[in-house]
CSV table of C-alpha atoms in Angstrom, one decimal:
chain,number,residue,atom,x,y,z
J,1,MET,CA,-159.9,-238.6,1.7
J,2,ASN,CA,-159.7,-235.7,4.2
J,3,TYR,CA,-160.0,-232.1,3.1
J,4,ASP,CA,-159.0,-228.9,4.8
J,5,LEU,CA,-160.9,-225.8,3.3
J,6,PHE,CA,-159.8,-222.4,4.5
J,7,ASN,CA,-160.0,-218.7,3.6
J,8,GLY,CA,-156.8,-217.5,2.1
J,9,ASP,CA,-156.3,-214.7,4.5
J,10,ALA,CA,-154.4,-214.6,7.8
J,11,ASP,CA,-157.4,-215.7,9.9
J,12,GLY,CA,-158.1,-218.8,7.8
J,13,ILE,CA,-154.5,-219.7,7.6
J,14,CYS,CA,-153.8,-219.2,11.4
J,15,ALA,CA,-157.0,-221.1,12.3
J,16,LEU,CA,-155.8,-224.1,10.4
J,17,ILE,CA,-152.3,-223.9,11.7
J,18,GLN,CA,-153.6,-224.1,15.2
J,19,LEU,CA,-155.8,-227.1,14.4
J,20,ARG,CA,-153.1,-229.1,12.6
J,21,LEU,CA,-150.5,-228.4,15.3
J,22,ALA,CA,-153.0,-229.8,17.8
J,23,GLU,CA,-154.6,-232.4,15.7
J,24,PRO,CA,-152.2,-233.5,12.9
J,25,ARG,CA,-154.0,-234.9,9.8
J,26,ALA,CA,-153.1,-235.5,6.2
J,27,ALA,CA,-155.6,-233.6,4.1
J,28,GLU,CA,-156.0,-232.1,0.7
J,29,LEU,CA,-155.9,-228.3,0.9
J,30,VAL,CA,-158.6,-226.2,-0.7
J,31,THR,CA,-158.3,-222.4,-0.6
J,32,GLY,CA,-157.9,-219.4,-2.9
J,33,VAL,CA,-157.9,-215.6,-2.8
J,34,LYS,CA,-159.6,-214.1,0.2
J,35,ARG,CA,-162.9,-213.4,-1.7
J,36,ASP,CA,-163.0,-217.0,-3.1
J,37,VAL,CA,-165.4,-218.2,-0.4
J,38,SER,CA,-167.5,-220.8,-2.1
J,39,LEU,CA,-165.0,-223.5,-1.4
J,40,VAL,CA,-167.2,-226.5,-0.6
J,41,ARG,CA,-168.4,-226.7,-4.1
J,42,ARG,CA,-164.9,-227.9,-5.2
J,43,LEU,CA,-165.3,-231.1,-3.2
J,44,PRO,CA,-166.2,-234.3,-5.1
J,45,ASP,CA,-169.2,-236.5,-4.4
J,46,THR,CA,-167.2,-239.6,-3.5
J,47,ASP,CA,-164.3,-240.6,-1.2
J,48,LEU,CA,-165.1,-238.0,1.5
J,49,ASP,CA,-164.0,-238.7,5.0
J,50,GLN,CA,-163.3,-235.8,7.3
J,51,VAL,CA,-163.9,-232.3,6.0
J,52,THR,CA,-162.8,-229.1,7.9
J,53,VAL,CA,-164.1,-225.7,6.7
J,54,LEU,CA,-162.6,-222.5,8.3
J,55,ASP,CA,-163.4,-218.8,7.9
J,56,VAL,CA,-165.8,-218.9,5.0
J,57,SER,CA,-169.5,-218.1,5.2
J,58,LEU,CA,-171.9,-221.0,5.6
J,59,ASP,CA,-174.4,-218.9,3.8
J,60,LYS,CA,-172.3,-219.1,0.7
J,61,ASN,CA,-171.7,-222.9,1.1
J,62,ARG,CA,-174.9,-224.3,2.6
J,63,ASP,CA,-176.1,-226.4,-0.4
J,64,ASP,CA,-172.7,-228.0,-0.9
J,65,VAL,CA,-172.3,-228.7,2.8
J,66,VAL,CA,-175.6,-230.6,2.7
J,67,ARG,CA,-174.3,-232.4,-0.4
J,68,VAL,CA,-171.1,-233.6,1.2
J,69,LEU,CA,-172.9,-234.5,4.5
J,70,ASP,CA,-175.4,-236.6,2.5
J,71,ARG,CA,-172.4,-238.3,0.8
J,72,GLY,CA,-171.2,-239.5,4.2
J,73,ALA,CA,-168.6,-236.9,5.2
J,74,ASP,CA,-168.0,-235.7,8.8
J,75,VAL,CA,-167.8,-232.0,8.6
J,76,PHE,CA,-166.4,-229.5,11.1
J,77,TYR,CA,-167.3,-225.9,10.3
J,78,CYS,CA,-165.9,-222.9,12.1
J,79,ASP,CA,-166.5,-219.3,11.1
J,80,HIS,CA,-167.5,-215.8,12.2
J,81,HIS,CA,-169.4,-214.5,9.1
J,82,PHE,CA,-173.2,-214.4,8.6
J,83,PRO,CA,-174.3,-218.0,8.4
J,84,GLY,CA,-177.9,-217.9,7.4
J,85,GLU,CA,-179.8,-221.1,8.2
J,86,VAL,CA,-177.6,-223.8,9.8
J,87,PRO,CA,-178.3,-227.4,8.5
J,88,ALA,CA,-179.1,-230.0,11.2
J,89,HIS,CA,-177.2,-233.2,10.7
J,90,GLU,CA,-175.6,-235.8,13.0
J,91,ASN,CA,-172.3,-235.5,11.2
J,92,PHE,CA,-172.1,-231.7,11.3
J,93,ASP,CA,-170.0,-230.1,14.0
J,94,VAL,CA,-170.6,-226.3,13.9
J,95,LEU,CA,-168.8,-223.5,15.7
J,96,ILE,CA,-170.0,-220.2,14.4
J,97,LYS,CA,-170.1,-216.9,16.3
J,98,THR,CA,-170.7,-213.5,14.6
J,99,ASP,CA,-169.6,-211.2,17.4
J,100,ALA,CA,-167.7,-208.3,15.8
J,101,ASN,CA,-164.8,-208.9,18.2
J,102,VAL,CA,-164.0,-212.5,17.4
J,103,CYS,CA,-162.6,-214.2,14.3
J,104,THR,CA,-162.1,-217.8,13.3
J,105,SER,CA,-158.6,-218.0,14.9
J,106,ILE,CA,-160.0,-216.9,18.2
J,107,LEU,CA,-162.8,-219.5,18.0
J,108,ILE,CA,-160.3,-222.2,17.3
J,109,ASN,CA,-158.1,-221.0,20.1
J,110,GLU,CA,-161.1,-221.4,22.5
J,111,ARG,CA,-161.9,-224.8,21.1
J,112,LEU,CA,-158.3,-225.9,21.7
J,113,LYS,CA,-158.2,-224.3,25.1
J,114,GLY,CA,-155.3,-222.1,24.2
J,115,ALA,CA,-153.0,-224.8,22.9
J,116,HIS,CA,-151.4,-222.6,20.3
J,117,THR,CA,-152.5,-219.1,21.2
J,118,PRO,CA,-149.6,-217.2,19.5
J,119,TRP,CA,-151.0,-218.2,16.1
J,120,ALA,CA,-154.5,-217.1,17.2
J,121,ILE,CA,-153.0,-213.7,18.0
J,122,VAL,CA,-151.5,-213.4,14.6
J,123,GLY,CA,-154.8,-214.3,13.0
J,124,ALA,CA,-156.7,-211.8,15.1
J,125,PHE,CA,-154.2,-209.0,14.2
J,126,GLY,CA,-154.7,-210.0,10.6
J,127,ASP,CA,-158.4,-209.5,10.9
J,128,ASN,CA,-157.8,-206.0,12.3
J,129,LEU,CA,-159.0,-207.1,15.8
J,130,ASP,CA,-156.1,-205.4,17.7
J,131,THR,CA,-157.9,-205.2,21.0
J,132,SER,CA,-158.9,-208.9,20.9
J,133,ALA,CA,-155.4,-209.9,19.9
J,134,ALA,CA,-153.9,-207.9,22.8
J,135,ALA,CA,-156.3,-209.5,25.2
J,136,LEU,CA,-155.2,-213.0,24.0
J,137,ALA,CA,-151.6,-212.0,24.4
J,138,ARG,CA,-151.9,-210.6,27.9
J,139,PRO,CA,-151.6,-213.9,29.8
J,140,LEU,CA,-148.6,-214.9,27.7
J,141,ASP,CA,-146.6,-211.9,28.9
J,142,LEU,CA,-145.1,-211.2,25.5
J,143,ASP,CA,-142.5,-208.4,25.2
J,144,VAL,CA,-143.3,-205.4,23.0
J,145,ALA,CA,-141.1,-206.5,20.2
J,146,THR,CA,-142.7,-210.0,19.9
J,147,LEU,CA,-146.2,-208.6,20.0
J,148,ASP,CA,-145.3,-206.2,17.3
J,149,LEU,CA,-143.8,-209.0,15.2
J,150,TYR,CA,-147.1,-211.0,15.5
J,151,LYS,CA,-149.0,-207.9,14.4
J,152,ARG,CA,-146.8,-207.4,11.4
J,153,LEU,CA,-147.0,-211.0,10.4
J,154,GLY,CA,-150.8,-211.0,10.7
J,155,THR,CA,-151.1,-207.9,8.7
J,156,TYR,CA,-148.8,-209.2,5.9
J,157,ALA,CA,-150.4,-212.6,5.7
J,158,ASN,CA,-153.8,-210.9,5.5
J,159,TYR,CA,-152.5,-208.6,2.8
J,160,ASN,CA,-151.3,-211.6,0.8
J,161,GLY,CA,-154.8,-213.0,0.5
J,162,TYR,CA,-156.2,-210.0,-1.4
J,163,GLY,CA,-156.4,-210.0,-5.2
J,164,SER,CA,-158.9,-210.8,-7.9
J,165,ALA,CA,-156.8,-213.9,-8.9
J,166,LEU,CA,-154.0,-216.0,-7.5
J,167,GLU,CA,-151.6,-214.3,-9.9
J,168,ASP,CA,-152.0,-211.1,-7.9
J,169,LEU,CA,-150.6,-212.7,-4.7
J,170,HIS,CA,-147.1,-213.1,-3.5
J,171,PHE,CA,-147.8,-216.6,-2.3
J,172,HIS,CA,-150.6,-219.0,-3.0
J,173,PRO,CA,-152.4,-219.3,0.4
J,174,ALA,CA,-151.9,-223.0,0.5
J,175,GLU,CA,-148.2,-222.5,0.0
J,176,LEU,CA,-148.1,-219.8,2.7
J,177,PHE,CA,-150.0,-222.1,5.1
J,178,GLN,CA,-147.5,-224.9,4.5
J,179,LEU,CA,-144.5,-222.5,5.1
J,180,MET,CA,-146.0,-221.2,8.3
J,181,ALA,CA,-147.4,-224.5,9.7
J,182,CYS,CA,-143.9,-225.9,10.0
J,183,TYR,CA,-143.4,-223.8,13.2
J,184,ASP,CA,-144.8,-224.0,16.7
J,185,ARG,CA,-144.5,-220.3,17.1
J,186,PRO,CA,-144.8,-217.3,14.7
J,187,GLU,CA,-141.4,-215.9,15.6
J,188,GLN,CA,-139.8,-219.1,14.5
J,189,PHE,CA,-141.3,-218.7,11.0
J,190,VAL,CA,-140.1,-215.1,10.8
J,191,SER,CA,-136.5,-216.1,11.9
J,192,GLU,CA,-136.1,-219.4,10.0
J,193,ALA,CA,-138.1,-218.5,6.9
J,194,ALA,CA,-136.7,-215.0,6.7
J,195,THR,CA,-136.7,-214.8,2.9
J,196,SER,CA,-140.5,-215.6,2.7
J,197,PHE,CA,-141.2,-213.1,5.5
J,198,SER,CA,-139.2,-210.4,3.8
J,199,ARG,CA,-141.0,-211.0,0.5
J,200,LEU,CA,-144.3,-210.3,2.3
J,201,GLU,CA,-143.0,-207.3,4.2
J,202,ASN,CA,-141.4,-205.6,1.3
J,203,GLY,CA,-144.4,-206.1,-0.9
J,204,TYR,CA,-146.7,-204.7,1.8
J,205,ILE,CA,-144.5,-201.6,2.4
J,206,ASP,CA,-144.2,-200.9,-1.4
J,207,ASP,CA,-147.9,-201.3,-2.1
J,208,MET,CA,-149.1,-199.4,0.9
J,209,ALA,CA,-146.9,-196.5,0.0
J,210,GLN,CA,-148.8,-196.2,-3.3
J,211,ALA,CA,-152.1,-196.4,-1.5
J,212,ALA,CA,-151.1,-193.7,1.0
J,213,ALA,CA,-150.9,-191.2,-1.8
J,214,THR,CA,-154.6,-191.7,-2.7
J,215,THR,CA,-157.1,-189.1,-1.7
J,216,PRO,CA,-160.8,-189.9,-1.1
J,217,SER,CA,-163.2,-189.5,-4.0
J,218,THR,CA,-166.0,-188.9,-1.5
J,219,GLU,CA,-165.5,-187.7,2.1
J,220,MET,CA,-168.2,-187.2,4.7
J,221,LYS,CA,-168.0,-186.9,8.5
J,222,GLU,CA,-169.4,-190.4,8.8
J,223,ALA,CA,-167.7,-192.2,5.8
J,224,ALA,CA,-165.1,-191.9,3.1
J,225,VAL,CA,-164.7,-193.6,-0.2
J,226,PHE,CA,-161.4,-194.2,-1.9
J,227,ILE,CA,-161.0,-195.5,-5.5
J,228,LEU,CA,-157.9,-197.4,-6.5
J,229,PRO,CA,-156.8,-198.2,-10.1
J,230,ASP,CA,-157.0,-201.5,-11.9
J,231,ALA,CA,-153.5,-202.7,-10.9
J,232,PRO,CA,-152.1,-205.7,-9.0
J,233,TRP,CA,-150.8,-203.5,-6.2
J,234,ALA,CA,-154.2,-201.9,-5.7
J,235,ARG,CA,-156.0,-205.3,-5.6
J,236,ARG,CA,-153.5,-206.5,-3.0
J,237,VAL,CA,-154.0,-203.6,-0.6
J,238,SER,CA,-157.7,-203.2,-1.0
J,239,GLY,CA,-158.4,-204.8,2.4
J,240,VAL,CA,-155.4,-203.8,4.5
J,241,PHE,CA,-155.7,-200.2,3.3
J,242,GLY,CA,-159.3,-200.2,4.6
J,243,ASN,CA,-158.0,-201.6,7.9
J,244,ASP,CA,-155.4,-198.9,8.0
J,245,LEU,CA,-157.9,-196.1,7.3
J,246,ALA,CA,-160.2,-197.5,10.0
J,247,LYS,CA,-157.3,-197.1,12.6
J,248,GLN,CA,-156.5,-193.6,11.4
J,249,HIS,CA,-160.2,-192.5,11.6
J,250,PRO,CA,-161.9,-194.8,14.1
J,251,ASP,CA,-165.2,-192.9,14.1
J,252,ARG,CA,-165.6,-193.1,10.3
J,253,ALA,CA,-166.7,-195.9,7.9
J,254,HIS,CA,-164.6,-196.5,4.8
J,255,ALA,CA,-165.1,-198.1,1.4
J,256,VAL,CA,-162.1,-198.9,-0.7
J,257,LEU,CA,-163.0,-199.5,-4.4
J,258,THR,CA,-160.6,-201.0,-6.9
J,259,GLU,CA,-161.4,-200.5,-10.5
J,260,LYS,CA,-161.9,-203.6,-12.6
J,261,ALA,CA,-161.3,-204.2,-16.3
J,262,ASN,CA,-165.0,-204.4,-17.0
J,263,GLY,CA,-165.6,-200.8,-15.6
J,264,ASP,CA,-167.1,-202.0,-12.3
J,265,TYR,CA,-165.5,-202.1,-8.8
J,266,LEU,CA,-164.1,-204.6,-6.3
J,267,VAL,CA,-165.2,-203.2,-2.9
J,268,SER,CA,-163.9,-203.5,0.7
J,269,VAL,CA,-166.1,-201.9,3.4
J,270,ARG,CA,-164.9,-201.2,7.0
J,271,ALA,CA,-167.3,-200.1,9.7
J,272,PRO,CA,-166.0,-197.5,12.2
J,273,LEU,CA,-163.8,-199.2,14.9
J,274,SER,CA,-165.9,-197.3,17.4
J,275,ASP,CA,-169.1,-198.8,16.0
J,276,LYS,CA,-168.4,-202.2,14.5
J,277,ARG,CA,-171.7,-203.1,12.9
J,278,ASP,CA,-173.6,-203.5,9.7
J,279,ALA,CA,-170.8,-203.6,7.1
J,280,ASP,CA,-172.1,-207.0,6.1
J,281,THR,CA,-175.7,-205.7,6.1
J,282,ILE,CA,-174.7,-203.0,3.6
J,283,CYS,CA,-172.8,-205.3,1.3
J,284,ARG,CA,-175.4,-208.0,1.3
J,285,GLN,CA,-177.8,-205.5,-0.4
J,286,PHE,CA,-175.7,-206.0,-3.5
J,287,ASP,CA,-175.7,-209.2,-5.5
J,288,THR,CA,-172.1,-210.2,-4.9
J,289,GLY,CA,-171.8,-208.8,-1.3
J,290,GLY,CA,-171.1,-210.5,2.0
J,291,GLY,CA,-168.8,-210.5,5.0
J,292,ARG,CA,-169.1,-209.7,8.7
J,293,ALA,CA,-170.3,-206.8,10.9
J,294,ALA,CA,-167.0,-205.0,11.1
J,295,ALA,CA,-165.6,-205.8,7.6
J,296,ALA,CA,-167.3,-206.8,4.4
J,297,GLY,CA,-167.0,-206.6,0.7
J,298,ILE,CA,-168.6,-206.7,-2.8
J,299,ASN,CA,-167.0,-208.7,-5.5
J,300,ASN,CA,-168.5,-206.7,-8.3
J,301,LEU,CA,-170.2,-203.3,-7.9
J,302,PRO,CA,-171.5,-201.8,-11.1
J,303,ASP,CA,-170.4,-198.3,-11.6
J,304,SER,CA,-174.1,-197.3,-11.7
J,305,GLU,CA,-174.5,-198.5,-8.0
J,306,LEU,CA,-171.7,-196.4,-6.6
J,307,GLY,CA,-174.1,-193.7,-5.5
J,308,ARG,CA,-176.3,-196.2,-3.7
J,309,LEU,CA,-173.3,-197.5,-1.8
J,310,GLU,CA,-172.4,-194.0,-0.7
J,311,GLN,CA,-176.0,-193.3,0.4
J,312,LEU,CA,-176.1,-196.6,2.4
J,313,LEU,CA,-172.8,-195.7,4.1
J,314,SER,CA,-174.1,-192.3,5.0
J,315,ALA,CA,-177.5,-193.5,6.2
J,316,THR,CA,-176.0,-196.4,8.3
J,317,TYR,CA,-173.3,-194.4,10.1
J,318,GLY,CA,-174.6,-190.9,10.0
């Protein structure tokens, strides 16, 4: 059996859309909320043929990748997060780059030689890589309205991936992929699946309006920390709110903390857009942290560690 594993955010979805438009293949879909990144552990030990893994850290999946390789699977792995040690195996095809200005959709676009660049643009916008997305779009000579539509779709699809559980999301990421992958171009999805697009857009607008009323709990020249309540809307906007803050204050780092029922926090960290580095380095200093240079997160930050996070933000970007 074939398996397609992908991050449940815009980048993971758009990377897989490009691949399956170019290389159609029946496969079992394996995904989840954006922070559910240890996806390879879900694969069985038997009946493994071709396995594709997109936009999740190899560092979080290494042992299970080795397991499925040893069971005879052919594995293609494409990502832009910190990988750690990369296993050597004749059946392991790896495309990993951690440059802060690339994402998995951009890497897949390069691999496919621009076969489905519009979807790569949507994925890049979703990952808050506006400059990289605009560079991809330039040769296509898109009009302003179409480029804005791609940006909105990327933002909304990325927003949909956030939440502590699938119940927080408007669409299961596998469902959203299946809805979007029916179309060669993003504007076709927006036009022909208007009800689904409106559901994403209206949810985003409503949730972000609540986030916009939040004031920082800690504000420094180099960084600001925002704390959101334990509520579905807050979990849904935790990442896109951080992206929005980064655009409003490009020389400042941001941490968006969402309260959890256990008294701890779910954390999204964004490096300054003018200095896209070390967000992953900060988050990996906590037990459940990871990510990439420009954007990273911590799945469970104890309340007692909040002060240390603030100190690290200040020391890193001060």
